[in-house]
Coordinates of C-alpha atoms in Angstrom, one line a residue:
Chain A
M1 CA 13.1 -44.0 7.9
K2 CA 11.0 -43.9 11.0
Y3 CA 14.2 -43.5 13.0
W4 CA 15.2 -40.5 11.1
L5 CA 11.8 -38.9 11.5
R6 CA 11.9 -39.5 15.2
K7 CA 15.4 -38.0 15.4
L8 CA 14.3 -35.0 13.5
D9 CA 11.4 -34.6 15.8
I10 CA 13.6 -34.6 18.8
W11 CA 16.0 -32.1 17.4
L12 CA 13.1 -29.8 16.4
R13 CA 11.8 -30.0 19.9
I14 CA 15.2 -29.2 21.4
Y15 CA 15.6 -26.3 18.9
Y16 CA 12.1 -25.0 19.8
F17 CA 12.8 -25.3 23.5
V18 CA 16.2 -23.5 23.2
M19 CA 14.6 -20.8 21.0
I20 CA 11.9 -20.2 23.6
A21 CA 14.3 -20.4 26.6
T22 CA 16.8 -18.1 25.1
R23 CA 14.6 -15.5 23.5
E24 CA 15.2 -12.3 25.3
R25 CA 12.4 -11.3 27.6
C26 CA 10.9 -8.0 28.4
K27 CA 10.1 -8.2 32.1
T28 CA 6.7 -6.5 32.7
G29 CA 7.9 -5.8 36.3
I30 CA 4.7 -7.3 37.6
E31 CA 6.2 -10.3 39.3
E32 CA 3.4 -12.8 39.0
L33 CA 2.7 -11.9 35.4
D34 CA 6.3 -12.4 34.6
S35 CA 6.2 -15.9 36.2
I36 CA 3.0 -16.7 34.2
L37 CA 4.9 -15.8 31.1
N38 CA 8.0 -17.7 32.1
G39 CA 10.1 -14.6 32.5
G40 CA 8.2 -11.9 30.7
I41 CA 6.9 -10.9 27.3
P42 CA 9.2 -12.1 24.5
R43 CA 11.0 -8.9 23.4
G44 CA 9.5 -7.3 20.3
N45 CA 6.1 -8.9 20.7
T46 CA 3.0 -6.9 20.0
V47 CA 0.4 -7.8 22.7
L48 CA -3.2 -7.0 22.8
V49 CA -4.4 -6.0 26.3
T50 CA -8.1 -6.4 26.0
G51 CA -11.1 -6.0 28.3
S52 CA -14.1 -4.0 29.0
C53 CA -13.9 -0.7 30.9
G54 CA -12.6 -0.6 34.5
T55 CA -10.7 -3.9 34.2
G56 CA -7.3 -2.2 34.8
K57 CA -5.9 -2.1 31.2
T58 CA -4.5 1.4 31.5
T59 CA -3.0 0.8 34.9
L60 CA -1.4 -2.5 33.8
S61 CA 0.0 -0.7 30.7
L62 CA 1.3 2.2 32.7
E63 CA 2.9 -0.1 35.3
F64 CA 4.6 -2.0 32.5
L65 CA 6.0 1.2 31.1
T66 CA 7.0 2.6 34.5
R67 CA 8.8 -0.6 35.6
G68 CA 10.6 -0.6 32.3
A69 CA 11.7 3.0 32.7
L70 CA 12.9 2.2 36.2
M71 CA 15.0 -0.6 34.6
G72 CA 16.5 1.9 32.2
E73 CA 14.3 1.1 29.2
R74 CA 12.9 4.2 27.6
S75 CA 9.1 3.9 27.5
M76 CA 6.4 5.7 25.6
Y77 CA 2.7 6.0 26.2
I78 CA 0.6 7.1 23.2
S79 CA -2.7 8.3 24.5
V80 CA -5.7 8.6 22.2
T81 CA -8.5 9.5 24.5
E82 CA -7.0 10.8 27.7
V83 CA -4.9 13.9 28.4
P84 CA -1.4 12.9 29.6
E85 CA -1.5 15.2 32.6
K86 CA -4.5 13.4 34.0
L87 CA -2.9 10.0 33.5
I88 CA 0.3 11.2 35.3
E89 CA -1.9 12.5 38.1
N90 CA -3.6 9.1 38.4
M91 CA -0.4 7.3 38.4
S92 CA 1.0 9.4 41.3
T93 CA -1.1 7.3 43.7
Y94 CA 1.3 4.3 43.1
E95 CA 4.4 4.0 45.2
F96 CA 6.6 2.9 42.4
F97 CA 5.7 5.9 40.2
D98 CA 8.2 8.6 40.0
K99 CA 7.4 11.9 38.3
N100 CA 11.0 12.4 37.6
L101 CA 10.8 9.6 35.0
V102 CA 8.6 11.9 33.0
K103 CA 10.7 15.0 33.6
E104 CA 13.8 13.1 32.5
K105 CA 12.0 11.8 29.5
K106 CA 12.6 8.2 30.5
L107 CA 8.8 7.8 30.4
I108 CA 7.3 9.7 27.6
F109 CA 3.7 10.6 27.2
V110 CA 2.4 11.6 23.7
D111 CA -1.1 12.9 23.1
L112 CA -2.2 11.5 19.8
Q113 CA -4.8 14.2 19.3
E114 CA -2.0 16.7 19.0
I115 CA -0.3 14.5 16.5
Y116 CA -3.5 14.3 14.5
V117 CA -3.7 18.1 14.4
K118 CA -0.1 18.4 13.2
L119 CA -0.6 15.8 10.5
G120 CA -3.9 17.1 9.3
L121 CA -5.7 13.9 10.5
E122 CA -8.5 15.6 12.3
K123 CA -11.1 13.7 10.4
L124 CA -13.5 10.9 11.1
E125 CA -12.3 8.5 8.4
F126 CA -8.7 7.9 7.4
T127 CA -7.5 7.2 3.9
L128 CA -4.9 4.6 3.2
E129 CA -2.4 7.4 2.9
D130 CA -3.4 8.8 6.3
V131 CA -2.9 5.3 7.9
N132 CA 0.6 5.1 6.4
I133 CA 1.5 8.6 7.6
L134 CA 0.4 7.7 11.1
V135 CA 2.3 4.4 11.1
E136 CA 5.4 6.2 9.8
Q137 CA 5.1 8.8 12.5
I138 CA 4.8 6.3 15.3
I139 CA 7.8 4.4 13.9
K140 CA 9.8 7.6 13.6
M141 CA 9.1 8.5 17.3
V142 CA 10.1 5.0 18.5
K143 CA 13.2 4.9 16.4
E144 CA 14.5 8.4 17.1
L145 CA 13.7 8.4 20.8
G146 CA 15.0 4.9 21.2
I147 CA 11.8 3.5 22.7
K148 CA 12.0 0.0 24.1
R149 CA 8.4 -0.2 25.5
L150 CA 5.4 1.2 23.8
V151 CA 1.7 1.4 24.8
I152 CA -1.0 2.6 22.5
D153 CA -4.1 3.3 24.5
S154 CA -6.3 2.5 22.8
I155 CA -5.9 0.9 19.5
T156 CA -9.7 0.7 19.3
S157 CA -10.1 4.4 19.1
I158 CA -7.5 4.5 16.2
C159 CA -9.2 1.6 14.4
Y160 CA -12.5 3.5 14.8
R161 CA -11.2 5.9 12.1
L162 CA -10.2 3.2 9.7
T163 CA -12.7 2.3 7.2
S164 CA -12.3 -1.4 6.6
R165 CA -11.0 -4.5 8.3
E166 CA -8.3 -4.7 5.7
Q167 CA -7.1 -1.2 6.7
I168 CA -7.1 -2.3 10.4
R169 CA -5.2 -5.4 9.5
E170 CA -2.7 -3.5 7.4
F171 CA -2.2 -0.9 10.1
I172 CA -1.5 -3.3 13.0
L173 CA 0.6 -5.6 10.8
Q174 CA 2.8 -2.8 9.5
L175 CA 3.2 -1.2 12.9
G176 CA 3.8 -4.6 14.6
K177 CA 6.5 -5.6 12.1
A178 CA 8.4 -2.3 12.3
L179 CA 8.2 -2.2 16.1
S180 CA 9.4 -5.8 16.4
D181 CA 12.3 -5.1 14.1
M182 CA 13.4 -2.3 16.4
G183 CA 13.1 -4.6 19.4
C184 CA 10.3 -2.5 20.9
T185 CA 7.8 -4.5 23.0
T186 CA 4.3 -3.1 22.5
L187 CA 1.0 -3.3 24.3
L188 CA -2.1 -2.4 22.3
V189 CA -4.9 -1.5 24.6
S190 CA -8.2 -2.8 23.2
E191 CA -11.6 -1.8 24.4
L192 CA -14.0 -4.6 24.6
L193 CA -17.7 -4.1 24.7
P194 CA -19.3 -6.2 27.4
S195 CA -21.5 -7.8 24.7
A196 CA -18.6 -8.5 22.3
A197 CA -17.6 -12.0 21.2
G198 CA -14.0 -12.7 20.7
Y199 CA -11.1 -10.7 22.2
S200 CA -11.3 -7.4 20.2
Q201 CA -13.8 -4.9 18.8
Y202 CA -13.1 -5.6 15.2
G203 CA -12.0 -9.2 15.4
V204 CA -8.9 -8.4 13.3
E205 CA -6.6 -7.2 16.1
E206 CA -6.6 -10.4 18.0
A207 CA -5.6 -12.5 15.0
I208 CA -2.6 -10.4 14.2
A209 CA -1.2 -9.7 17.7
D210 CA 1.6 -11.9 19.0
G211 CA -0.2 -12.1 22.3
I212 CA -3.5 -11.5 24.0
I213 CA -3.9 -10.6 27.6
L214 CA -7.6 -10.7 28.6
M215 CA -8.8 -8.7 31.5
G216 CA -12.2 -9.1 32.9
N217 CA -14.6 -8.7 35.8
L218 CA -15.8 -11.5 38.0
E219 CA -18.6 -11.2 40.6
R220 CA -18.1 -13.2 43.7
R221 CA -20.4 -13.0 46.7
G222 CA -21.3 -9.4 46.0
D223 CA -17.8 -8.4 45.2
L224 CA -16.5 -7.4 41.7
L225 CA -13.1 -8.9 41.2
R226 CA -10.7 -8.0 38.4
T227 CA -9.3 -10.9 36.5
I228 CA -6.4 -11.4 34.1
Q229 CA -5.6 -14.3 31.8
V230 CA -2.9 -14.8 29.2
I231 CA -4.8 -16.3 26.2
K232 CA -1.9 -16.4 23.8
M233 CA 1.7 -15.4 23.7
R234 CA 4.0 -16.3 20.8
G235 CA 7.5 -17.2 21.7
T236 CA 7.0 -18.5 25.2
T237 CA 5.2 -21.1 27.1
H238 CA 2.7 -19.7 29.6
S239 CA -0.1 -20.5 32.0
R240 CA -3.5 -20.0 30.6
A241 CA -5.1 -19.9 34.0
K242 CA -7.2 -17.0 35.2
Y243 CA -5.8 -14.9 38.0
V244 CA -7.4 -12.3 40.2
L245 CA -5.8 -8.9 39.8
D246 CA -5.5 -6.5 42.6
L247 CA -4.7 -2.8 42.2
T248 CA -2.7 -1.9 45.4
P249 CA -0.6 1.1 46.2
I250 CA 2.5 -0.9 45.5
G251 CA 1.2 -1.9 42.1
I252 CA -0.6 -4.8 40.5
L253 CA -0.7 -8.0 42.4
L254 CA -2.0 -11.3 41.0
A255 CA -3.4 -14.2 43.0
P256 CA -4.7 -17.6 41.7
L257 CA -8.4 -17.6 41.3
L258 CA -10.5 -19.5 43.7
K259 CA -13.5 -20.4 41.6
G260 CA -16.1 -21.2 44.2
G261 CA -19.3 -19.1 43.8
S262 CA -18.0 -16.9 41.0
V263 CA -20.0 -15.5 38.1
E264 CA -18.3 -14.1 35.2
V265 CA -19.2 -10.6 34.0
R266 CA -17.5 -8.9 31.2
Chain B
M1 CA -34.2 62.2 -7.6
K2 CA -31.2 60.0 -8.3
E3 CA -27.8 61.0 -7.1
Y4 CA -24.8 60.1 -9.2
T5 CA -21.2 59.4 -8.4
T6 CA -18.1 58.8 -10.6
L7 CA -16.5 55.6 -11.8
G8 CA -13.2 57.3 -11.9
I9 CA -13.0 57.4 -15.7
E10 CA -14.5 60.6 -16.9
T11 CA -15.1 59.4 -20.4
L12 CA -16.8 56.3 -19.2
D13 CA -19.0 58.4 -16.9
K14 CA -20.1 60.4 -19.9
A15 CA -20.9 57.2 -21.9
L16 CA -23.1 56.0 -19.1
M17 CA -25.3 58.5 -17.2
N18 CA -22.8 61.1 -16.3
G19 CA -21.6 58.8 -13.7
I20 CA -23.4 55.9 -12.0
P21 CA -26.4 56.1 -9.8
K22 CA -25.6 55.8 -6.1
G23 CA -26.6 52.4 -4.8
Y24 CA -25.4 50.6 -7.9
T25 CA -23.3 47.4 -7.9
I26 CA -20.9 46.9 -10.9
L27 CA -19.5 43.6 -12.1
L28 CA -16.2 43.9 -14.0
Y29 CA -15.1 41.0 -16.1
G30 CA -11.6 40.8 -17.4
S31 CA -9.1 38.4 -18.8
P32 CA -5.7 38.3 -17.2
G33 CA -3.6 41.3 -18.2
S34 CA -6.5 43.4 -19.3
G35 CA -6.3 45.8 -16.5
T36 CA -9.1 44.9 -14.1
E37 CA -6.9 45.4 -11.1
L38 CA -6.0 48.9 -12.3
F39 CA -9.6 49.7 -13.0
A40 CA -10.4 48.6 -9.4
K41 CA -7.8 50.9 -8.0
Q42 CA -8.9 53.8 -10.2
F43 CA -12.5 53.2 -9.1
A44 CA -11.4 53.1 -5.5
A45 CA -9.4 56.3 -5.7
A46 CA -12.3 58.2 -7.3
G47 CA -14.2 57.8 -4.0
V48 CA -11.5 59.1 -1.7
G49 CA -12.5 62.3 0.1
K50 CA -16.2 61.9 -0.6
E51 CA -16.9 58.4 0.4
N52 CA -15.5 55.7 2.8
V53 CA -13.5 53.4 0.5
I54 CA -12.9 49.8 1.4
Y55 CA -10.8 47.6 -0.8
F56 CA -10.9 43.8 -0.4
T57 CA -8.0 42.2 -2.2
T58 CA -7.4 38.5 -2.5
I59 CA -4.2 38.6 -4.6
E60 CA -2.1 41.6 -4.0
R61 CA -0.1 42.9 -1.1
D62 CA -1.2 46.1 0.5
E63 CA 2.0 47.9 -0.4
D64 CA 1.7 46.9 -4.0
I65 CA -1.8 48.4 -4.2
I66 CA -0.6 51.6 -2.6
A67 CA 2.5 51.8 -4.8
T68 CA 0.4 51.4 -8.0
M69 CA -2.0 54.0 -6.9
K70 CA 0.8 56.4 -6.1
D71 CA 2.4 55.7 -9.5
F72 CA -0.8 57.2 -11.1
G73 CA -0.9 60.0 -8.6
W74 CA -4.1 58.8 -7.0
N75 CA -5.1 59.5 -3.4
T76 CA -4.4 56.4 -1.4
N77 CA -6.6 57.1 1.6
I78 CA -8.5 53.9 1.4
K79 CA -9.0 51.0 3.8
I80 CA -7.5 47.8 2.5
V81 CA -8.7 44.4 3.8
N82 CA -6.2 41.8 2.7
I83 CA -8.0 38.5 2.4
G84 CA -5.1 37.0 0.5
V85 CA -2.5 37.6 3.2
E86 CA -4.9 36.5 6.0
Y87 CA -5.8 33.4 4.0
Y88 CA -2.1 32.6 3.7
Q89 CA -1.5 33.1 7.4
K90 CA -4.6 31.3 8.7
V91 CA -5.0 28.5 6.2
L92 CA -2.2 28.0 3.6
E93 CA 0.7 28.4 6.0
K94 CA -0.9 25.7 8.2
E95 CA -1.4 23.5 5.2
L96 CA 2.2 24.0 4.2
I97 CA 3.4 22.8 7.6
I98 CA 1.0 19.9 7.6
S99 CA 2.2 18.8 4.2
R100 CA 5.8 19.0 5.3
Y101 CA 5.0 16.9 8.4
R102 CA 3.1 14.4 6.4
E103 CA 6.0 14.0 4.1
E104 CA 8.9 14.0 6.6
G105 CA 7.1 13.2 9.9
I106 CA 6.9 15.5 12.8
P107 CA 10.5 16.4 14.0
I108 CA 11.0 14.9 17.5
N109 CA 11.5 18.3 19.2
E110 CA 8.1 19.5 17.8
I111 CA 6.2 16.4 19.0
F112 CA 6.0 17.9 22.5
Q113 CA 5.1 21.4 21.3
P114 CA 1.4 22.0 21.6
A115 CA -0.4 22.0 18.2
R116 CA -2.1 25.2 17.3
K117 CA -4.9 26.1 19.7
K118 CA -8.4 24.9 19.0
E119 CA -9.9 28.4 19.4
E120 CA -8.1 29.3 16.1
K121 CA -11.1 28.2 14.3
E122 CA -11.4 28.2 10.6
I123 CA -12.3 31.7 9.4
N124 CA -15.1 32.2 6.9
F125 CA -13.7 34.9 4.7
L126 CA -17.0 35.3 2.9
T127 CA -18.6 36.2 6.3
K128 CA -15.7 38.5 7.0
V129 CA -16.4 40.5 3.9
T130 CA -20.0 40.9 4.6
Y131 CA -19.2 41.8 8.2
E132 CA -16.8 44.5 7.1
V133 CA -19.3 45.8 4.6
S134 CA -22.0 45.9 7.2
K135 CA -19.8 48.2 9.4
L136 CA -19.3 50.8 6.7
K137 CA -20.7 54.3 7.3
P138 CA -22.4 55.8 4.3
P139 CA -21.5 57.2 1.9
F140 CA -19.2 54.3 1.0
R141 CA -17.5 52.6 -1.9
I142 CA -16.7 48.9 -1.9
V143 CA -14.1 47.2 -4.1
I144 CA -13.8 43.4 -4.2
D145 CA -10.9 42.2 -6.2
S146 CA -11.6 39.5 -6.9
L147 CA -14.7 37.4 -6.4
D148 CA -12.9 34.4 -8.0
F149 CA -11.2 33.6 -4.6
F150 CA -14.6 33.1 -3.0
M151 CA -16.0 31.3 -6.0
N152 CA -13.2 28.8 -5.7
N153 CA -13.2 28.4 -2.0
Y154 CA -16.9 28.5 -1.0
D155 CA -20.2 27.1 -2.1
R156 CA -21.3 29.1 -5.1
A157 CA -24.8 29.6 -3.8
K158 CA -23.3 31.1 -0.6
V159 CA -21.1 33.5 -2.6
I160 CA -24.2 34.6 -4.6
S161 CA -26.1 35.1 -1.4
A162 CA -23.3 37.2 0.1
L163 CA -23.2 39.3 -3.1
R164 CA -26.9 39.9 -2.8
T165 CA -26.4 41.0 0.8
I166 CA -23.7 43.4 -0.3
K167 CA -25.7 44.8 -3.1
A168 CA -28.8 45.3 -0.9
H169 CA -26.6 47.1 1.6
A170 CA -25.2 49.4 -1.0
Q171 CA -28.6 50.0 -2.5
Y172 CA -30.1 50.9 0.9
Y173 CA -27.4 53.3 1.9
G174 CA -26.6 54.7 -1.5
G175 CA -23.1 53.3 -1.6
V176 CA -21.4 51.8 -4.7
A177 CA -19.7 48.5 -5.2
L178 CA -17.3 47.1 -7.8
I179 CA -16.7 43.4 -8.0
T180 CA -14.1 41.9 -10.3
M181 CA -14.3 38.4 -11.7
L182 CA -13.1 36.2 -14.5
N183 CA -15.5 35.6 -17.4
N184 CA -16.6 32.2 -18.7
V185 CA -14.9 30.1 -16.0
Y186 CA -17.9 29.2 -13.8
D187 CA -21.0 27.3 -14.5
T188 CA -23.8 29.2 -16.2
T189 CA -26.2 29.0 -13.2
S190 CA -23.6 30.8 -11.0
Q191 CA -22.6 33.3 -13.6
S192 CA -26.2 34.3 -14.5
G193 CA -27.0 34.4 -10.8
I194 CA -24.3 37.0 -10.3
E195 CA -25.2 38.9 -13.5
E196 CA -28.8 39.1 -12.4
I197 CA -27.9 40.7 -9.1
V198 CA -25.6 43.5 -10.4
D199 CA -26.8 46.7 -12.0
I200 CA -23.9 47.3 -14.4
I201 CA -21.7 44.8 -16.2
L202 CA -18.4 45.9 -17.8
E203 CA -15.9 43.8 -19.5
L204 CA -12.3 44.5 -20.4
E205 CA -11.1 42.7 -23.5
M206 CA -7.8 42.7 -25.4
R207 CA -7.5 41.7 -29.0
R208 CA -4.2 40.9 -30.6
I209 CA -3.4 43.0 -33.6
E210 CA -0.4 43.1 -35.9
N211 CA 1.9 44.9 -33.6
G212 CA 0.3 45.0 -30.2
F213 CA -3.1 44.8 -28.5
E214 CA -6.3 46.7 -29.0
K215 CA -8.1 47.2 -25.7
Y216 CA -11.9 47.3 -25.5
L217 CA -14.2 48.2 -22.7
I218 CA -17.6 46.6 -23.3
V219 CA -20.6 47.9 -21.4
K220 CA -22.8 44.7 -21.3
K221 CA -25.6 45.7 -19.0
V222 CA -26.9 48.9 -17.6
R223 CA -30.0 48.4 -15.5
N224 CA -33.1 50.0 -17.2
H225 CA -30.8 51.5 -19.9
P226 CA -30.3 48.9 -22.7
E227 CA -29.4 51.8 -25.0
K228 CA -26.3 52.4 -23.0
V229 CA -24.6 49.2 -23.8
G230 CA -21.7 49.4 -26.3
I231 CA -18.1 48.8 -27.1
F232 CA -15.4 51.4 -26.4
R233 CA -11.7 51.4 -27.1
Y234 CA -9.5 52.3 -24.1
N235 CA -5.9 53.1 -23.4
V236 CA -3.8 53.3 -20.3
D237 CA -1.9 56.5 -19.9
K238 CA -0.3 58.3 -16.9
N239 CA -3.8 59.1 -15.5
G240 CA -5.0 55.5 -15.7
I241 CA -7.6 54.1 -17.9
V242 CA -9.2 56.5 -20.5
L243 CA -11.7 55.8 -23.3
V244 CA -10.6 56.9 -26.7

């Protein structure tokens, strides 16, 4: 009996290993991040990119999309709080960014406020029907435009209009499932208040997401460093170490964190 | 000394005070089909030439109003303000598109079209009416057909307050105003609030008889002249509404 159990255990381990090793990856295009994730984000995952302001969430997301578009994967950025023109302007400072990607619709920017107006969602609180309509609309866009990479910046400002944790849960689950079925890898940008406990504003998002990438600030000898840490990622093994994140003209660079004399600030 | 003007129905003028005093506001109740709209047009036409006539409609198209008036041989030199059409263009049409989008999703080619501009703010049609009235040069004649649109779309207290403004304006400048409305569909507070403001209340009523309808015009209230109230039978002939 024991023998059989051990054999089963070994087989399960092999199966698990093969599953993980063979699951198709979505390369973020940020080299060090891909190596932390053993090749990239498992395709179809919905990942929460979370952190307080100024930690580089939007830049990371935009680099993820741009790198994808350059690799021929159609990418879409749904902006809730910022006007696309401004984002594109900000991205122009990076060498890898090519405005033609936007022109050729390989990298698509959608202003959610415009969508709200068209769907009659200019209100402070959404009903369940409104939530469904919004989810359907996002799914429709991803499906019909053949989107492979999606960023919603930020999920927090959408959740702000949902009236209960159940609604937030329903919203992210429904969206995540449909996107995963379509093989679309998604980053949900989540704003974290410096005082917040956990990894997300409402506490629900983090439990449902397939992965969590935590971005933060770290003070060291009078310098404020940006840090990044993969807390969880379903479907792959990964390092959970904290890295220092550098925004350079050639894009995001990660370096292992030297801990001496550091004080964490959120 | 009071000046008088005509209602457009000679026989009714006689039954009242050989016309109605200038400055008066009239409320006309009517059930569907009883001819309130025709009454409104007849009243409007009676002012043409002597008064500036403004006709607010919430239901009909401009051309239908003009066509009806021409059918009866009335002068059509009136200013029509079409709240109904504007309401459709500014509000209902938008709602139609929104409900289509909500049902089917926004078509991909329209995702990138800008949504309607923000400056297209919601129009307050009640304010629009009072604004248009405030611009009128005396002598004037106002027709609002019908108040029901405003009662259904705005806060009742605000409608009553707007009506009070219109009445005061007419009173001050010696104009006349006719307001049409359905009877017995609103709460009593609102209805009595309106009845209290107006100077004359008329009602058109139809009764089913063996082989047709009998039409009655009821004079329900005449300010300071309780002896004038009464019931009259009326008919519609080629000249419009006449009392018999």
